[in-house]
Tab-separated table of C-alpha atoms and ligand atoms in Angstrom:
chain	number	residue	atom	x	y	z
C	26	UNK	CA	119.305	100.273	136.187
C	27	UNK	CA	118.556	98.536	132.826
C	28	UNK	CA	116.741	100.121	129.894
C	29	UNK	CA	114.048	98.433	129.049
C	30	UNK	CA	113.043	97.551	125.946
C	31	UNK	CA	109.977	96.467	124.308
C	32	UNK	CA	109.836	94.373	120.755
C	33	UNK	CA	105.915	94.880	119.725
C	34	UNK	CA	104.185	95.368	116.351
C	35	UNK	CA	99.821	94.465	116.920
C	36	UNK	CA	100.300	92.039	114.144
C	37	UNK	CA	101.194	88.661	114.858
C	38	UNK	CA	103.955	86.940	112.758
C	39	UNK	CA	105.828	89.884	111.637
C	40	UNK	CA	109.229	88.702	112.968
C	41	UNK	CA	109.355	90.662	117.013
C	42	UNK	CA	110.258	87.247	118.116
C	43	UNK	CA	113.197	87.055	115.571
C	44	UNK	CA	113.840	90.764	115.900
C	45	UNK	CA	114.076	90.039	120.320
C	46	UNK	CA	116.635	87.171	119.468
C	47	UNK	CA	118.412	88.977	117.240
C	48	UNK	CA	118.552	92.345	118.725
C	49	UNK	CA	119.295	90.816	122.251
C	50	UNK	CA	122.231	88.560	121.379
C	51	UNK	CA	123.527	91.810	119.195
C	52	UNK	CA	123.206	93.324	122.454
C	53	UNK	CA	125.260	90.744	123.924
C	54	UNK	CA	127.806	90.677	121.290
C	55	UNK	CA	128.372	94.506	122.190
C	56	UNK	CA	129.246	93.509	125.560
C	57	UNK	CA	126.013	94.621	127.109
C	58	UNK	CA	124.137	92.295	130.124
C	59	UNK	CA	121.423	91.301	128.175
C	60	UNK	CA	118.010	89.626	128.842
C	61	UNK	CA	115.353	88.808	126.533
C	62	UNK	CA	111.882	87.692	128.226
C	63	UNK	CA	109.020	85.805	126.684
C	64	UNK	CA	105.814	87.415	127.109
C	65	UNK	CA	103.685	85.593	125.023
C	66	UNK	CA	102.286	83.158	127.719
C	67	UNK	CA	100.928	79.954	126.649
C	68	UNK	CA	102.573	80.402	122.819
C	69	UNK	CA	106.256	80.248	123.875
C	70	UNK	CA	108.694	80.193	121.163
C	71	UNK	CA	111.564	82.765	122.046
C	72	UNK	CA	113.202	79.489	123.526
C	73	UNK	CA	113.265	77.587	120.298
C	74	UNK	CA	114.848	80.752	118.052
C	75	UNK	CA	117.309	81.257	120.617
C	76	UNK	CA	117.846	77.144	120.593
C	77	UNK	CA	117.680	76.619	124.603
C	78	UNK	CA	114.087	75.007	124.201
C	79	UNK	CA	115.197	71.727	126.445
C	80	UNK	CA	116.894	74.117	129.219
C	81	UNK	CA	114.071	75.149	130.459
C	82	UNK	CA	112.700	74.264	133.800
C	83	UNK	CA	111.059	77.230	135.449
C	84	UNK	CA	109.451	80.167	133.460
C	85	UNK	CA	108.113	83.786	134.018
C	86	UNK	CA	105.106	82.877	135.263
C	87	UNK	CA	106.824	80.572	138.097
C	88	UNK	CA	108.850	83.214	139.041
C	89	UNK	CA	105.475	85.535	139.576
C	90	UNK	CA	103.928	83.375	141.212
C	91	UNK	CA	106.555	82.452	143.427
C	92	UNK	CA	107.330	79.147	142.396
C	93	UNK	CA	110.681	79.720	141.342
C	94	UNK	CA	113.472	82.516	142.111
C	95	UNK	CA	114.634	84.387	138.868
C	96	UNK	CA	118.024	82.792	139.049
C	97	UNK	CA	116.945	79.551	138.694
C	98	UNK	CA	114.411	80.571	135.879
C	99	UNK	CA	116.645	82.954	133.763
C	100	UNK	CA	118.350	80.302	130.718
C	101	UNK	CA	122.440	81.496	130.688
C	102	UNK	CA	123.372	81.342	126.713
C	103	UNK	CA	125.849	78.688	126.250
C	104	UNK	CA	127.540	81.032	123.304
C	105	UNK	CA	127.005	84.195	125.157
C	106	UNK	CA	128.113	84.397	129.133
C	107	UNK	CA	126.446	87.872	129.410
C	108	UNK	CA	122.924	87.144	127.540
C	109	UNK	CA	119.778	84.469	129.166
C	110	UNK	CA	116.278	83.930	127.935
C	111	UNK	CA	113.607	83.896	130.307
C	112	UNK	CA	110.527	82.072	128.851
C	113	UNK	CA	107.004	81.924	128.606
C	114	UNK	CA	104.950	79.294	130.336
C	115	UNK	CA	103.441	76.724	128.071
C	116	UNK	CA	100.885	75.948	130.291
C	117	UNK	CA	98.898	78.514	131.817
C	118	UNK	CA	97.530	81.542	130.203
C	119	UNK	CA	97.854	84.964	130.067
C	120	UNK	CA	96.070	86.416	133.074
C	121	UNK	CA	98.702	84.544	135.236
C	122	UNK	CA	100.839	87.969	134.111
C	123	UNK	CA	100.249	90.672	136.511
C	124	UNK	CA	100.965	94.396	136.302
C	125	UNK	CA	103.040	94.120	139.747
C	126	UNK	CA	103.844	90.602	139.130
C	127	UNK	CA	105.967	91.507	135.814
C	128	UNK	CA	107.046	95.090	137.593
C	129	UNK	CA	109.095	92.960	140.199
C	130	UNK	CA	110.383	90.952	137.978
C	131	UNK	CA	111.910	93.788	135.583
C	132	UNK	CA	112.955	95.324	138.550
C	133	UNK	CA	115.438	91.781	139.771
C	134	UNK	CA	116.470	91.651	136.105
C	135	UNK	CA	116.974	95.597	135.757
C	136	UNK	CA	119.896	94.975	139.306
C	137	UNK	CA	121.908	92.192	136.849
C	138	UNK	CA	121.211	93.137	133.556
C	139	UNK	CA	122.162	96.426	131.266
C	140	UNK	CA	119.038	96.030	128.641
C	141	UNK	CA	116.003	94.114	129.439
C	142	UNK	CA	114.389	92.870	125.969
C	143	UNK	CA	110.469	91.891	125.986
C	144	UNK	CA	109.283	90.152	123.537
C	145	UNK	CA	105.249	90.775	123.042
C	146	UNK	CA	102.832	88.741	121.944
C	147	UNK	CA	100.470	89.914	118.948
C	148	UNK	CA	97.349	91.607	119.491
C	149	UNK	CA	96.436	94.606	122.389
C	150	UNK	CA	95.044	92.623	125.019
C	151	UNK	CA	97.115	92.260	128.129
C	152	UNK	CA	99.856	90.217	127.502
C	153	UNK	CA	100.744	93.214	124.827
C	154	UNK	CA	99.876	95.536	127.193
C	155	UNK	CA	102.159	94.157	130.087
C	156	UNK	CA	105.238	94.075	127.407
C	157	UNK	CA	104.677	97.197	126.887
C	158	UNK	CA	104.029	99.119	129.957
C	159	UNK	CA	107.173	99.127	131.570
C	160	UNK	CA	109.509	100.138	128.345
C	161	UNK	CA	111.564	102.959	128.366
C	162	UNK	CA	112.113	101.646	124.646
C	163	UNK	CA	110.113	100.781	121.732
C	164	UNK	CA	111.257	98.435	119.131
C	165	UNK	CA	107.897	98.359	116.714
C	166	UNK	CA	108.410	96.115	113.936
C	167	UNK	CA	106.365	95.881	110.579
C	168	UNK	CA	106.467	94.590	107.500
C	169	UNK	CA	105.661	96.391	104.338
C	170	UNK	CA	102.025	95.556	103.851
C	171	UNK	CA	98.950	97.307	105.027
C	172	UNK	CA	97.719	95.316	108.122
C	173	UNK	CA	100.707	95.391	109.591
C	174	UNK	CA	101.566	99.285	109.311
C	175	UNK	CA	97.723	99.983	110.278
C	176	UNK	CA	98.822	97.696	113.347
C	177	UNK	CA	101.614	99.205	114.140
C	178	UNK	CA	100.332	102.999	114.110
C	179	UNK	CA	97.661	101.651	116.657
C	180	UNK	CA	100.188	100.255	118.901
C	181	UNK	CA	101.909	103.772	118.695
C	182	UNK	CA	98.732	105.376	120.196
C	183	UNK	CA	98.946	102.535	122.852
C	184	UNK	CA	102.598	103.501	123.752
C	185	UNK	CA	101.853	107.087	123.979
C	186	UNK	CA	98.665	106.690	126.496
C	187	UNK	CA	98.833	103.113	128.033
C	188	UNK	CA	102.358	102.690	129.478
C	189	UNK	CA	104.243	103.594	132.721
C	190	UNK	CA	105.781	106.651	131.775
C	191	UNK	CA	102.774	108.080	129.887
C	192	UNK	CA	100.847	107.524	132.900
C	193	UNK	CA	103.467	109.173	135.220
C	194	UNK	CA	104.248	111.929	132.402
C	195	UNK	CA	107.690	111.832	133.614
C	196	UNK	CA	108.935	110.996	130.021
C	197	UNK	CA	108.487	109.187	127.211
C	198	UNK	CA	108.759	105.797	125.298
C	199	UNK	CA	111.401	106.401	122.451
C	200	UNK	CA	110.199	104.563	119.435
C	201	UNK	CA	112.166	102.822	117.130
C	202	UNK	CA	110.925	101.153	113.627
C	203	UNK	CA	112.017	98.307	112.289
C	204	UNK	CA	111.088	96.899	108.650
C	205	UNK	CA	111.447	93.466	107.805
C	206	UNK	CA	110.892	90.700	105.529
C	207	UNK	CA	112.046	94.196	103.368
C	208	UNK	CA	112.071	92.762	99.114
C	209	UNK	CA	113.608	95.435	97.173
C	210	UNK	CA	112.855	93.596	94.135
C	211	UNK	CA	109.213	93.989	94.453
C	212	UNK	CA	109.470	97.421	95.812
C	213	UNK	CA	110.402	98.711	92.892
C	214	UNK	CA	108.195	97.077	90.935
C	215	UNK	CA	105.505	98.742	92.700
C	216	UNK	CA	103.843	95.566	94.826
C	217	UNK	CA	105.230	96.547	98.119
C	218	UNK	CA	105.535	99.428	100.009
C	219	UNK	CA	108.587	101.538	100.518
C	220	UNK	CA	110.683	102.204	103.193
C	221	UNK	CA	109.548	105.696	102.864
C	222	UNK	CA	105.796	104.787	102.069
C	223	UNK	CA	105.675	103.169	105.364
C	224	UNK	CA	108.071	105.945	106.660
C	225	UNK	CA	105.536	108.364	105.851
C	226	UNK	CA	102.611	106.882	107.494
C	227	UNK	CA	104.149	106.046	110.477
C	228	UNK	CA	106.633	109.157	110.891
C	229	UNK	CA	109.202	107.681	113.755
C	230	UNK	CA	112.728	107.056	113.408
C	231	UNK	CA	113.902	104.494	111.503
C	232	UNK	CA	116.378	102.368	113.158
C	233	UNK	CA	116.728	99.667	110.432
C	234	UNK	CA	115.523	97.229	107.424
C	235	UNK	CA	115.660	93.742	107.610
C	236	UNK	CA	115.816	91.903	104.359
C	237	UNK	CA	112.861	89.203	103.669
C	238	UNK	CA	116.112	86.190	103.905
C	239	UNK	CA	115.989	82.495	102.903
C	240	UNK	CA	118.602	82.292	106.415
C	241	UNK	CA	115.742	83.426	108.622
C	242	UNK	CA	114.040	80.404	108.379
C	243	UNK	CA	117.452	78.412	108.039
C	244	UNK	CA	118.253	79.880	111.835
C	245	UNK	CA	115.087	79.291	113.402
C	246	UNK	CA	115.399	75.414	111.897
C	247	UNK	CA	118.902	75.172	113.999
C	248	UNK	CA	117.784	77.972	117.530
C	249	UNK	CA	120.562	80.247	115.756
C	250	UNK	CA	120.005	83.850	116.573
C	251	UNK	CA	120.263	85.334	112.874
C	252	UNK	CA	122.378	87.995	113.663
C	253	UNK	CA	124.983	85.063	114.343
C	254	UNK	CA	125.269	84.338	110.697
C	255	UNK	CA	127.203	87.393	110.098
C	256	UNK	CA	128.029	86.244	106.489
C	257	UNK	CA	124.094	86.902	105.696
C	258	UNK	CA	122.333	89.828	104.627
C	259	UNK	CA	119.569	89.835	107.170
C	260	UNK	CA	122.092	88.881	110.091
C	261	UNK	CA	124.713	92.220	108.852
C	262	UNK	CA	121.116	94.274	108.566
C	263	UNK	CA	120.720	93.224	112.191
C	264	UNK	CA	123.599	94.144	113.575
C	265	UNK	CA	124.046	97.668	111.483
C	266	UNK	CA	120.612	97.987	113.863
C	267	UNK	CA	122.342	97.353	117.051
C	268	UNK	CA	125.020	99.823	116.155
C	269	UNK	CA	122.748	102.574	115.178
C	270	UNK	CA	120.368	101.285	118.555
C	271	UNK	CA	123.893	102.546	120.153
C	272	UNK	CA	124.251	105.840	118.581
C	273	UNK	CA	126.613	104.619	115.524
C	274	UNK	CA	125.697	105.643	112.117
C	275	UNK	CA	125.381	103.057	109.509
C	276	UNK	CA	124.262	103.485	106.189
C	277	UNK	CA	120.938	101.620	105.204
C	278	UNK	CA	122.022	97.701	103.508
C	279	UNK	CA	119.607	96.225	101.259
C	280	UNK	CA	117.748	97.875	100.391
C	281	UNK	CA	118.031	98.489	96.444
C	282	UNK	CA	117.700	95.736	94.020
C	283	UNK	CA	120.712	94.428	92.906
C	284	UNK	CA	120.427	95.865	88.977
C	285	UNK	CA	121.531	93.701	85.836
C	286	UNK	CA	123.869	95.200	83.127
C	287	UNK	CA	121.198	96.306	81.015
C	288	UNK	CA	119.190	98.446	83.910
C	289	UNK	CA	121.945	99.671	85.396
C	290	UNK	CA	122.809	100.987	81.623
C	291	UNK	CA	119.593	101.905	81.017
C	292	UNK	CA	118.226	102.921	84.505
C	293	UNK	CA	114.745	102.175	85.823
D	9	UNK	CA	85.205	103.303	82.267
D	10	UNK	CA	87.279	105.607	79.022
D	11	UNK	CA	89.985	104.298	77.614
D	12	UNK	CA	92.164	107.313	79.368
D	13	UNK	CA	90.878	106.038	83.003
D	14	UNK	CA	91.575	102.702	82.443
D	15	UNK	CA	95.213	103.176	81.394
D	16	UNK	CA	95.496	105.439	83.926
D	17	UNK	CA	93.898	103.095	86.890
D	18	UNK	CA	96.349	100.466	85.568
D	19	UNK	CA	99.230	102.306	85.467
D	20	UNK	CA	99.609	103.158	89.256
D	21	UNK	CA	101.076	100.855	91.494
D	22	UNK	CA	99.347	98.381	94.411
D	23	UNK	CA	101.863	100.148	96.490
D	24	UNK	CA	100.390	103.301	95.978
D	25	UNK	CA	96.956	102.081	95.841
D	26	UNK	CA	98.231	100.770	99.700
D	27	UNK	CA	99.329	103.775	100.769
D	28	UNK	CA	96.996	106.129	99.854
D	29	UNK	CA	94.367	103.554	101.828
D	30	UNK	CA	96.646	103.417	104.948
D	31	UNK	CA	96.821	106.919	104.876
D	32	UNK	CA	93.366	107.391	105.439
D	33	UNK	CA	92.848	104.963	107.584
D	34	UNK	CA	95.438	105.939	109.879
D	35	UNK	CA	94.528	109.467	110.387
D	36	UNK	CA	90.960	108.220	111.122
D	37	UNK	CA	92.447	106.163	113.782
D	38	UNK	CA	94.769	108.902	115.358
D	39	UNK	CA	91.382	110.759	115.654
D	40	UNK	CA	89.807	107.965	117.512
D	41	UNK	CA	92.602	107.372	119.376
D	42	UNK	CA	92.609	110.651	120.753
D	43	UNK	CA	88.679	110.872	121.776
D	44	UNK	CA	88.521	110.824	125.322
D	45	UNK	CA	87.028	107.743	127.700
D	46	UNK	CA	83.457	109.548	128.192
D	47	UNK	CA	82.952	109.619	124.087
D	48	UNK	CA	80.672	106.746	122.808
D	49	UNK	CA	78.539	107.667	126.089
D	50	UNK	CA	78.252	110.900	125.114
D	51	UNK	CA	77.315	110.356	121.808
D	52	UNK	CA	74.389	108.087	123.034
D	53	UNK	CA	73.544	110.704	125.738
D	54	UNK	CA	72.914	113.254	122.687
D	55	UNK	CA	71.109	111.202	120.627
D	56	UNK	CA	68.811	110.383	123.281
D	57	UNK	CA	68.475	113.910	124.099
D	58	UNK	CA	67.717	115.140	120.229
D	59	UNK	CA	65.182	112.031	119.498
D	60	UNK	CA	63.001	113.497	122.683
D	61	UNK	CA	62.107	116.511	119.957
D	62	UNK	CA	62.568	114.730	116.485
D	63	UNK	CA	63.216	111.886	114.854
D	64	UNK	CA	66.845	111.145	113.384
D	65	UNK	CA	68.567	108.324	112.077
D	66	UNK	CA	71.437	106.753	114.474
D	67	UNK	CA	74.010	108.559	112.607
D	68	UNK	CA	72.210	111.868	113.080
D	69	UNK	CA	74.650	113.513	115.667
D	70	UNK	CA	78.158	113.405	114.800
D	71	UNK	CA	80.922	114.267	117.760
D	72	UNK	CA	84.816	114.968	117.117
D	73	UNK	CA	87.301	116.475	119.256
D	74	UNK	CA	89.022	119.226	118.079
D	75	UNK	CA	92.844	120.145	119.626
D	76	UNK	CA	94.047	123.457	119.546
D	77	UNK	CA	96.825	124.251	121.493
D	78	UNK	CA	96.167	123.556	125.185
D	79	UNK	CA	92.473	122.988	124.956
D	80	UNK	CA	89.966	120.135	123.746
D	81	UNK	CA	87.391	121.580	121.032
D	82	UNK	CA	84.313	119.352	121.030
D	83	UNK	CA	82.476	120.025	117.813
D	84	UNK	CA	78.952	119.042	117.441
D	85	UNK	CA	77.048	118.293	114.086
D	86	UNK	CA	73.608	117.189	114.144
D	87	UNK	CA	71.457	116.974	111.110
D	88	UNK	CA	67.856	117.143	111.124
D	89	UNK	CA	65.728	115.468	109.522
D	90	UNK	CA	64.201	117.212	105.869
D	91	UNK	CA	61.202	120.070	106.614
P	301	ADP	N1	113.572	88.841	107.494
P	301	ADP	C1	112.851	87.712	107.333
P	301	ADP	N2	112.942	86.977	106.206
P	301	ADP	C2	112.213	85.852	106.057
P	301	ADP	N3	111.398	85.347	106.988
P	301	ADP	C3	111.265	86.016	108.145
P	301	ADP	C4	111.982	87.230	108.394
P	301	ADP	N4	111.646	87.676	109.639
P	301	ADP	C5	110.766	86.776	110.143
P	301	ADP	N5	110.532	85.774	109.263
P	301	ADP	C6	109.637	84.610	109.448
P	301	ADP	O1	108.352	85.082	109.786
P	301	ADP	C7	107.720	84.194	110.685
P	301	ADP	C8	107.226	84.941	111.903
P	301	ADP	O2	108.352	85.433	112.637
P	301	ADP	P1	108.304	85.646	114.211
P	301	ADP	O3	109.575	86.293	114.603
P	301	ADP	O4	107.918	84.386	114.919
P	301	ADP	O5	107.096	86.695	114.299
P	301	ADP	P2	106.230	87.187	115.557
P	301	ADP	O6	107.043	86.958	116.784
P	301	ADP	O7	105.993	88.634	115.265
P	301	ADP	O8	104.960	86.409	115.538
P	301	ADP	C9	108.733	83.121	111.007
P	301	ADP	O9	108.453	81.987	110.224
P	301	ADP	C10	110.052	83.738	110.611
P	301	ADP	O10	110.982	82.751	110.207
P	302	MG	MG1	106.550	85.949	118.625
């Protein structure tokens, strides 16, 4: 059986997509059967971060509606035997997703595969709901920056009433935050929240901080997974995630600013 | 404004400014999150019911839910209008 893991947040462009390619190919790197699946029908864009954008030929919603099996749907990585991206479909929209529909699916990926990543789209409506409902894992990523933490405390109340397990009360989703686009600089000049501002608000475990990084952007130009470019700060901030995702302790990265001579003399 | 108020409005942060506003805004939404399905209708149901003696405004009756331990308070405010 796979654990199943959902990457959500409310607010749209916050970096779940980034943090499903990243986190999933970390996943992979450990050794782990990994899968990461596109939820956001008619938006698809996991393919193009994780660079396999002209491999695909059958999507979710194929395999749904049976159309396609999941073998021929699921995208192997061509860097990573034990990782594959199934994506979104382009084409139709969201209601083609249905509660048993996705359920069967998780459950041919959950016989292969040892974590099952799903990427949600933004917003509550059902295409965020399916993402979520199946999870036995929360990934909820925000930024530092007030519609996005409001967001994300509102998906929390969704996770605690509106998934599987809440409904069966036979457990419950274990949530995970993640902060990125994280600037120390302007943190402590007072124009961004803190880790433990948005720590406070939020109160669940912190499982890591990704740096706002020029090499985000730089990845998602060339369908690198960031975590990839191990020589950068926001691919090492990744994969101290996966580690601590896997019970490892890791120190927090990145989070001060880097002082000059005369701070570090002076303090502030 | 003094000239006390305005260094000291100027002086904290938009980070705290932030936080203080998410802060109330979240716990306002933890309390609406955990109103049950029947609430809006209720609400209506008991406004209906007060305006068949007197006139009130539509904010008049005010509903929250209460949890203490294992049970659901429901606590009812309704102000009248001025004798
Ligand atoms: N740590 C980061 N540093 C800089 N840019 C980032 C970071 N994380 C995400 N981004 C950028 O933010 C944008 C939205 O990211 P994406 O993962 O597509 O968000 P979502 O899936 O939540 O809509 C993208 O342009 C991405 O490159
Ligand atoms: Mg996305």
């Amino acid at each position: 059986m796979a654990r199943i893991i959902v990457v959500t947040s409310g607010k749209g462009g916050v970096g779940k997509t980034t943090t499903s390619a990243a986190f999933g190919t970390g996943l992979a790197l450990r050794g782990f059967k990994t899968a990461i699946v596109d939820f956001d029908v008619g938006l698809r864009n996991l393919d193009l971060i994780m660079g396999c954008e002209r491999r695909v030929v059958y999507d979710f919603v194929n395999v749904i509606q049976g159309e396609a099996t999941i073998g021929q749907a699921l995208i192997r990585d061509k860097r990573l035997p034990n990782l594959a991206v199934l994506a979104a479909s382009q084409t139709r929209d969201k209601d083609a997703l249905t509660q048993e529909g996705v359920g069967r699916v998780l459950d041919d990926l959950s016989r292969e595969f040892d974590y099952v990543l799903c990427d949600s789209p933004a917003g509550i409506e059902k295409g965020a709901h399916l993402a979520m409902y199946f999870a036995d894992d929360a990934i909820v990523v925000t930024n530092p920056e007030v519609s996005s933490v409001r967001d994300s405390d509102r998906v929390l109340g969704l996770l605690a009433s509106k998934t599987r397990h809440a409904e069966r009360q036979d457990g419950k989703v274990n949530e995970h935050l993640i902060i990125t686009r994280y600037a120390p600089k302007r943190v402590s000049k007072g124009e961004m929240l803190s880790l433990q501002d948005v720590q406070d608000i939020l109160s669940i475990p912190l499982l890591g901080v990704i740096p706002e990084s020029p090499t985000v952007l730089q990845c998602s130009n060339a369908g690198t997974p960031v975590i990839l470019e191990d020589k950068s700060e926001a691919g090492q901030a990744y994969g101290d995630t996966v580690a601590r995702y896997l019970g490892e302790s890791r120190p927090l990265r990145f989070v001060e600013e880097e002082k000059g001579f005369l701070r570090r003399l002076f303090g502030g | 404004m003094g000239i006390l108020s305005f260094f000291r409005s100027s002086s904290k942060s938009s980070a705290s400014v932030a936080k203080e506003r998410l802060q109330i805004v979240v716990a306002h939404q933890r309390r609406e999150n955990q109103r049950p399905d029947y609430f809006l209708s209720l609400q209506r149901d008991l406004l209906e019911v007060v305006r068949r003696y007197v006139t009130v405004s539509d904010d008049a009756v005010k509903v929250e839910v209460d949890h203490q331990g294992d049970c659901d308070i429901l606590e009812l405010n309704i102000v009248l209008p001025d004798r």
